[in-house]
JSON list of C-alpha atoms in Angstrom, two decimals:
[
{"chain": "A", "resi": 1, "resn": "MET", "atom": "CA", "xyz": [-0.27, 0.33, 0.30]},
{"chain": "A", "resi": 2, "resn": "THR", "atom": "CA", "xyz": [1.20, 3.72, -1.02]},
{"chain": "A", "resi": 3, "resn": "ILE", "atom": "CA", "xyz": [1.27, 6.18, 1.90]},
{"chain": "A", "resi": 4, "resn": "GLU", "atom": "CA", "xyz": [-0.94, 8.47, -1.37]},
{"chain": "A", "resi": 5, "resn": "TYR", "atom": "CA", "xyz": [-3.52, 5.05, -1.43]},
{"chain": "A", "resi": 6, "resn": "SER", "atom": "CA", "xyz": [-3.63, 5.18, 2.30]},
{"chain": "A", "resi": 7, "resn": "THR", "atom": "CA", "xyz": [-4.02, 8.87, 2.68]},
{"chain": "A", "resi": 8, "resn": "ARG", "atom": "CA", "xyz": [-7.10, 8.44, -0.46]},
{"chain": "A", "resi": 9, "resn": "VAL", "atom": "CA", "xyz": [-8.60, 5.94, 1.99]},
{"chain": "A", "resi": 10, "resn": "TYR", "atom": "CA", "xyz": [-8.22, 7.60, 5.54]},
{"chain": "A", "resi": 11, "resn": "TRP", "atom": "CA", "xyz": [-9.59, 11.15, 3.45]},
{"chain": "A", "resi": 12, "resn": "ALA", "atom": "CA", "xyz": [-12.90, 9.00, 2.42]},
{"chain": "A", "resi": 13, "resn": "LEU", "atom": "CA", "xyz": [-13.33, 7.35, 5.78]},
{"chain": "A", "resi": 14, "resn": "PHE", "atom": "CA", "xyz": [-13.06, 10.66, 7.48]},
{"chain": "A", "resi": 15, "resn": "THR", "atom": "CA", "xyz": [-15.30, 12.91, 4.90]},
{"chain": "A", "resi": 16, "resn": "ARG", "atom": "CA", "xyz": [-18.25, 9.41, 4.84]},
{"chain": "A", "resi": 17, "resn": "LYS", "atom": "CA", "xyz": [-17.56, 8.60, 1.39]},
{"chain": "A", "resi": 18, "resn": "CYS", "atom": "CA", "xyz": [-17.24, 5.10, 2.91]},
{"chain": "A", "resi": 19, "resn": "PRO", "atom": "CA", "xyz": [-20.91, 2.97, 2.35]},
{"chain": "A", "resi": 20, "resn": "VAL", "atom": "CA", "xyz": [-21.49, 3.38, 6.86]},
{"chain": "A", "resi": 21, "resn": "ALA", "atom": "CA", "xyz": [-20.52, 6.06, 8.15]},
{"chain": "A", "resi": 22, "resn": "LEU", "atom": "CA", "xyz": [-22.22, 5.98, 11.28]},
{"chain": "A", "resi": 23, "resn": "THR", "atom": "CA", "xyz": [-21.79, 9.43, 12.06]},
{"chain": "A", "resi": 24, "resn": "ILE", "atom": "CA", "xyz": [-24.98, 10.11, 13.70]},
{"chain": "A", "resi": 25, "resn": "SER", "atom": "CA", "xyz": [-23.59, 7.55, 16.83]},
{"chain": "A", "resi": 26, "resn": "LEU", "atom": "CA", "xyz": [-19.61, 8.70, 15.65]},
{"chain": "A", "resi": 27, "resn": "PHE", "atom": "CA", "xyz": [-21.15, 12.35, 17.03]},
{"chain": "A", "resi": 28, "resn": "TYR", "atom": "CA", "xyz": [-22.86, 11.27, 20.19]},
{"chain": "A", "resi": 29, "resn": "ALA", "atom": "CA", "xyz": [-20.06, 9.10, 20.64]},
{"chain": "A", "resi": 30, "resn": "GLY", "atom": "CA", "xyz": [-18.05, 11.86, 20.90]},
{"chain": "A", "resi": 31, "resn": "LEU", "atom": "CA", "xyz": [-20.34, 14.09, 23.23]},
{"chain": "A", "resi": 32, "resn": "LEU", "atom": "CA", "xyz": [-21.07, 10.90, 26.03]},
{"chain": "A", "resi": 33, "resn": "GLY", "atom": "CA", "xyz": [-16.91, 10.87, 25.78]},
{"chain": "A", "resi": 34, "resn": "LEU", "atom": "CA", "xyz": [-16.30, 14.33, 27.14]},
{"chain": "A", "resi": 35, "resn": "ILE", "atom": "CA", "xyz": [-19.38, 13.45, 29.96]},
{"chain": "A", "resi": 36, "resn": "LEU", "atom": "CA", "xyz": [-17.06, 11.39, 30.77]},
{"chain": "A", "resi": 37, "resn": "LEU", "atom": "CA", "xyz": [-13.66, 12.34, 30.50]},
{"chain": "A", "resi": 38, "resn": "ALA", "atom": "CA", "xyz": [-15.20, 15.39, 33.13]},
{"chain": "A", "resi": 39, "resn": "LEU", "atom": "CA", "xyz": [-16.87, 12.99, 35.25]},
{"chain": "A", "resi": 40, "resn": "SER", "atom": "CA", "xyz": [-13.02, 11.48, 35.70]},
{"chain": "A", "resi": 41, "resn": "TRP", "atom": "CA", "xyz": [-11.87, 14.82, 35.80]},
{"chain": "A", "resi": 42, "resn": "ARG", "atom": "CA", "xyz": [-13.74, 15.06, 39.23]},
{"chain": "A", "resi": 43, "resn": "VAL", "atom": "CA", "xyz": [-13.54, 12.07, 40.12]},
{"chain": "A", "resi": 44, "resn": "VAL", "atom": "CA", "xyz": [-9.59, 12.06, 39.87]},
{"chain": "A", "resi": 45, "resn": "ALA", "atom": "CA", "xyz": [-9.00, 16.75, 41.31]},
{"chain": "A", "resi": 46, "resn": "LEU", "atom": "CA", "xyz": [-11.00, 14.45, 44.84]},
{"chain": "A", "resi": 47, "resn": "ARG", "atom": "CA", "xyz": [-8.41, 11.43, 45.27]},
{"chain": "A", "resi": 48, "resn": "ARG", "atom": "CA", "xyz": [-5.76, 14.16, 44.59]},
{"chain": "A", "resi": 49, "resn": "HIS", "atom": "CA", "xyz": [-7.74, 16.97, 47.23]},
{"chain": "A", "resi": 50, "resn": "HIS", "atom": "CA", "xyz": [-8.42, 13.82, 49.81]},
{"chain": "A", "resi": 51, "resn": "LYS", "atom": "CA", "xyz": [-5.04, 12.49, 48.93]},
{"chain": "A", "resi": 52, "resn": "VAL", "atom": "CA", "xyz": [-7.36, 9.14, 48.56]},
{"chain": "A", "resi": 53, "resn": "GLY", "atom": "CA", "xyz": [-5.26, 6.55, 46.15]},
{"chain": "A", "resi": 54, "resn": "ILE", "atom": "CA", "xyz": [-7.98, 3.65, 45.90]},
{"chain": "A", "resi": 55, "resn": "GLY", "atom": "CA", "xyz": [-11.67, 3.77, 46.82]},
{"chain": "A", "resi": 56, "resn": "ALA", "atom": "CA", "xyz": [-12.84, 7.00, 49.05]},
{"chain": "A", "resi": 57, "resn": "GLY", "atom": "CA", "xyz": [-11.23, 6.60, 52.09]},
{"chain": "A", "resi": 58, "resn": "GLU", "atom": "CA", "xyz": [-14.69, 7.45, 53.82]},
{"chain": "A", "resi": 59, "resn": "ARG", "atom": "CA", "xyz": [-15.54, 10.92, 51.71]},
{"chain": "A", "resi": 60, "resn": "SER", "atom": "CA", "xyz": [-18.75, 11.50, 50.66]},
{"chain": "A", "resi": 61, "resn": "ASP", "atom": "CA", "xyz": [-18.22, 13.43, 48.02]},
{"chain": "A", "resi": 62, "resn": "LEU", "atom": "CA", "xyz": [-15.29, 11.47, 46.66]},
{"chain": "A", "resi": 63, "resn": "GLU", "atom": "CA", "xyz": [-17.83, 7.98, 46.46]},
{"chain": "A", "resi": 64, "resn": "LEU", "atom": "CA", "xyz": [-20.14, 9.46, 45.37]},
{"chain": "A", "resi": 65, "resn": "ALA", "atom": "CA", "xyz": [-18.03, 10.68, 42.25]},
{"chain": "A", "resi": 66, "resn": "ILE", "atom": "CA", "xyz": [-17.40, 7.52, 41.84]},
{"chain": "A", "resi": 67, "resn": "ARG", "atom": "CA", "xyz": [-20.96, 6.30, 42.03]},
{"chain": "A", "resi": 68, "resn": "ALA", "atom": "CA", "xyz": [-21.15, 9.05, 39.02]},
{"chain": "A", "resi": 69, "resn": "HIS", "atom": "CA", "xyz": [-18.42, 7.58, 37.70]},
{"chain": "A", "resi": 70, "resn": "ALA", "atom": "CA", "xyz": [-19.11, 3.94, 37.68]},
{"chain": "A", "resi": 71, "resn": "ASN", "atom": "CA", "xyz": [-22.86, 4.33, 37.02]},
{"chain": "A", "resi": 72, "resn": "PHE", "atom": "CA", "xyz": [-21.83, 6.19, 33.39]},
{"chain": "A", "resi": 73, "resn": "SER", "atom": "CA", "xyz": [-19.20, 3.53, 32.88]},
{"chain": "A", "resi": 74, "resn": "GLU", "atom": "CA", "xyz": [-22.05, 0.98, 33.41]},
{"chain": "A", "resi": 75, "resn": "TYR", "atom": "CA", "xyz": [-24.36, 2.05, 30.87]},
{"chain": "A", "resi": 76, "resn": "VAL", "atom": "CA", "xyz": [-24.00, 3.61, 28.09]},
{"chain": "A", "resi": 77, "resn": "PRO", "atom": "CA", "xyz": [-20.89, 1.58, 26.67]},
{"chain": "A", "resi": 78, "resn": "LEU", "atom": "CA", "xyz": [-24.35, -0.84, 25.86]},
{"chain": "A", "resi": 79, "resn": "VAL", "atom": "CA", "xyz": [-27.10, 1.74, 24.92]},
{"chain": "A", "resi": 80, "resn": "LEU", "atom": "CA", "xyz": [-24.37, 3.33, 22.63]},
{"chain": "A", "resi": 81, "resn": "LEU", "atom": "CA", "xyz": [-23.49, -0.41, 21.31]},
{"chain": "A", "resi": 82, "resn": "LEU", "atom": "CA", "xyz": [-27.11, -0.39, 20.77]},
{"chain": "A", "resi": 83, "resn": "LEU", "atom": "CA", "xyz": [-26.86, 2.84, 18.03]},
{"chain": "A", "resi": 84, "resn": "VAL", "atom": "CA", "xyz": [-24.23, 2.27, 16.57]},
{"chain": "A", "resi": 85, "resn": "ILE", "atom": "CA", "xyz": [-26.10, -1.47, 16.02]},
{"chain": "A", "resi": 86, "resn": "LEU", "atom": "CA", "xyz": [-29.48, 0.26, 14.87]},
{"chain": "A", "resi": 87, "resn": "GLU", "atom": "CA", "xyz": [-28.04, 2.89, 12.33]},
{"chain": "A", "resi": 88, "resn": "ALA", "atom": "CA", "xyz": [-25.62, 0.84, 10.94]},
{"chain": "A", "resi": 89, "resn": "SER", "atom": "CA", "xyz": [-28.95, -1.39, 10.07]},
{"chain": "A", "resi": 90, "resn": "ALA", "atom": "CA", "xyz": [-29.18, 1.57, 8.39]},
{"chain": "A", "resi": 91, "resn": "ALA", "atom": "CA", "xyz": [-33.18, 0.61, 9.87]},
{"chain": "A", "resi": 92, "resn": "MET", "atom": "CA", "xyz": [-34.33, 4.19, 11.35]},
{"chain": "A", "resi": 93, "resn": "PRO", "atom": "CA", "xyz": [-34.73, 7.12, 10.63]},
{"chain": "A", "resi": 94, "resn": "ALA", "atom": "CA", "xyz": [-31.78, 9.79, 11.41]},
{"chain": "A", "resi": 95, "resn": "LEU", "atom": "CA", "xyz": [-34.18, 11.49, 13.32]},
{"chain": "A", "resi": 96, "resn": "VAL", "atom": "CA", "xyz": [-35.08, 8.82, 15.81]},
{"chain": "A", "resi": 97, "resn": "LEU", "atom": "CA", "xyz": [-30.63, 8.00, 16.19]},
{"chain": "A", "resi": 98, "resn": "HIS", "atom": "CA", "xyz": [-30.72, 11.86, 17.30]},
{"chain": "A", "resi": 99, "resn": "LEU", "atom": "CA", "xyz": [-33.49, 11.94, 19.35]},
{"chain": "A", "resi": 100, "resn": "LEU", "atom": "CA", "xyz": [-31.61, 8.80, 21.49]},
{"chain": "A", "resi": 101, "resn": "GLY", "atom": "CA", "xyz": [-28.34, 9.64, 21.08]},
{"chain": "A", "resi": 102, "resn": "ALA", "atom": "CA", "xyz": [-29.66, 13.11, 22.19]},
{"chain": "A", "resi": 103, "resn": "THR", "atom": "CA", "xyz": [-32.30, 11.23, 25.30]},
{"chain": "A", "resi": 104, "resn": "LEU", "atom": "CA", "xyz": [-28.83, 9.76, 26.38]},
{"chain": "A", "resi": 105, "resn": "VAL", "atom": "CA", "xyz": [-26.52, 12.43, 26.40]},
{"chain": "A", "resi": 106, "resn": "ILE", "atom": "CA", "xyz": [-29.45, 15.03, 28.27]},
{"chain": "A", "resi": 107, "resn": "ALA", "atom": "CA", "xyz": [-30.17, 11.66, 31.16]},
{"chain": "A", "resi": 108, "resn": "ARG", "atom": "CA", "xyz": [-25.75, 11.48, 31.92]},
{"chain": "A", "resi": 109, "resn": "LEU", "atom": "CA", "xyz": [-25.82, 15.02, 32.81]},
{"chain": "A", "resi": 110, "resn": "LEU", "atom": "CA", "xyz": [-28.84, 15.06, 35.17]},
{"chain": "A", "resi": 111, "resn": "HIS", "atom": "CA", "xyz": [-27.67, 11.96, 36.81]},
{"chain": "A", "resi": 112, "resn": "GLY", "atom": "CA", "xyz": [-23.31, 12.74, 36.47]},
{"chain": "A", "resi": 113, "resn": "PHE", "atom": "CA", "xyz": [-24.45, 16.41, 37.34]},
{"chain": "A", "resi": 114, "resn": "PHE", "atom": "CA", "xyz": [-26.94, 17.15, 38.76]},
{"chain": "A", "resi": 115, "resn": "GLY", "atom": "CA", "xyz": [-28.26, 14.09, 40.60]},
{"chain": "A", "resi": 116, "resn": "LEU", "atom": "CA", "xyz": [-25.66, 11.67, 42.03]},
{"chain": "A", "resi": 117, "resn": "ASN", "atom": "CA", "xyz": [-22.86, 14.73, 42.38]},
{"chain": "A", "resi": 118, "resn": "ARG", "atom": "CA", "xyz": [-25.23, 16.41, 44.49]},
{"chain": "A", "resi": 119, "resn": "SER", "atom": "CA", "xyz": [-26.75, 14.12, 46.60]},
{"chain": "A", "resi": 120, "resn": "ALA", "atom": "CA", "xyz": [-26.66, 10.26, 47.53]},
{"chain": "A", "resi": 121, "resn": "GLY", "atom": "CA", "xyz": [-30.46, 10.71, 48.56]},
{"chain": "A", "resi": 122, "resn": "VAL", "atom": "CA", "xyz": [-32.96, 10.70, 45.47]},
{"chain": "A", "resi": 123, "resn": "SER", "atom": "CA", "xyz": [-32.76, 14.21, 43.48]},
{"chain": "A", "resi": 124, "resn": "GLN", "atom": "CA", "xyz": [-33.95, 15.10, 40.66]},
{"chain": "A", "resi": 125, "resn": "GLY", "atom": "CA", "xyz": [-31.68, 15.01, 38.54]},
{"chain": "A", "resi": 126, "resn": "ARG", "atom": "CA", "xyz": [-30.54, 11.55, 39.55]},
{"chain": "A", "resi": 127, "resn": "PHE", "atom": "CA", "xyz": [-34.64, 10.39, 39.27]},
{"chain": "A", "resi": 128, "resn": "LEU", "atom": "CA", "xyz": [-34.72, 11.70, 36.32]},
{"chain": "A", "resi": 129, "resn": "GLY", "atom": "CA", "xyz": [-31.10, 11.14, 34.64]},
{"chain": "A", "resi": 130, "resn": "THR", "atom": "CA", "xyz": [-32.20, 6.94, 35.56]},
{"chain": "A", "resi": 131, "resn": "LEU", "atom": "CA", "xyz": [-35.49, 7.20, 34.01]},
{"chain": "A", "resi": 132, "resn": "LEU", "atom": "CA", "xyz": [-33.91, 8.53, 30.82]},
{"chain": "A", "resi": 133, "resn": "THR", "atom": "CA", "xyz": [-31.68, 6.07, 30.71]},
{"chain": "A", "resi": 134, "resn": "TRP", "atom": "CA", "xyz": [-33.48, 3.52, 31.48]},
{"chain": "A", "resi": 135, "resn": "LEU", "atom": "CA", "xyz": [-35.84, 4.78, 28.67]},
{"chain": "A", "resi": 136, "resn": "VAL", "atom": "CA", "xyz": [-33.10, 5.06, 26.16]},
{"chain": "A", "resi": 137, "resn": "LEU", "atom": "CA", "xyz": [-31.68, 1.50, 26.16]},
{"chain": "A", "resi": 138, "resn": "LEU", "atom": "CA", "xyz": [-35.07, 0.22, 26.77]},
{"chain": "A", "resi": 139, "resn": "ALA", "atom": "CA", "xyz": [-36.61, 1.25, 23.63]},
{"chain": "A", "resi": 140, "resn": "SER", "atom": "CA", "xyz": [-32.19, 0.94, 21.54]},
{"chain": "A", "resi": 141, "resn": "ALA", "atom": "CA", "xyz": [-33.06, -2.82, 23.07]},
{"chain": "A", "resi": 142, "resn": "LEU", "atom": "CA", "xyz": [-36.96, -2.95, 21.65]},
{"chain": "A", "resi": 143, "resn": "LEU", "atom": "CA", "xyz": [-35.58, -1.81, 17.83]},
{"chain": "A", "resi": 144, "resn": "ALA", "atom": "CA", "xyz": [-32.76, -3.23, 17.47]},
{"chain": "A", "resi": 145, "resn": "ALA", "atom": "CA", "xyz": [-34.70, -6.66, 18.79]},
{"chain": "A", "resi": 146, "resn": "GLY", "atom": "CA", "xyz": [-37.46, -5.51, 16.29]},
{"chain": "A", "resi": 147, "resn": "VAL", "atom": "CA", "xyz": [-35.30, -4.95, 13.98]},
{"chain": "A", "resi": 148, "resn": "ALA", "atom": "CA", "xyz": [-33.60, -8.95, 13.83]},
{"chain": "A", "resi": 149, "resn": "ILE", "atom": "CA", "xyz": [-36.58, -10.54, 13.87]},
{"chain": "A", "resi": 150, "resn": "ALA", "atom": "CA", "xyz": [-38.30, -8.24, 10.96]},
{"chain": "A", "resi": 151, "resn": "ARG", "atom": "CA", "xyz": [-35.22, -9.39, 9.11]},
{"chain": "A", "resi": 152, "resn": "TRP", "atom": "CA", "xyz": [-35.27, -13.30, 9.67]},
{"chain": "A", "resi": 153, "resn": "VAL", "atom": "CA", "xyz": [-38.86, -13.21, 9.26]},
{"chain": "A", "resi": 154, "resn": "LEU", "atom": "CA", "xyz": [-38.68, -10.93, 5.90]},
{"chain": "A", "resi": 155, "resn": "VAL", "atom": "CA", "xyz": [-36.35, -13.64, 4.06]}
]
């Protein structure tokens, strides 16, 4: 492979001249990656502030930050994978994919920054963030299963 050829291939991929560019899920993956980075930064900053290397060191603010980060890491990968699969299947309109992606971003912001990082108890941000995350997960899972079943039946 020559340098000229590989440059053309990478440029074609970058500019969406390939059959499956996944630009919608790519956009939301980028936003969610930034949210994860912010949640991670908060944990590291609190660890340094409290001089705690492992665990929460009986610091409630650090424990909340750790859980907000962990909860994000527990839910977002599967939902994002479902979004990628739905986009790659070409069975969903772009509007549906954007609704799922945008709702997930809003849900994780509510949960991580206006919910769990503020209080260990019940809060509106935590409740709405959890509810919206579950609804996006449920909708994505049902849509993915529905697409697969429809293709099996129609084949």
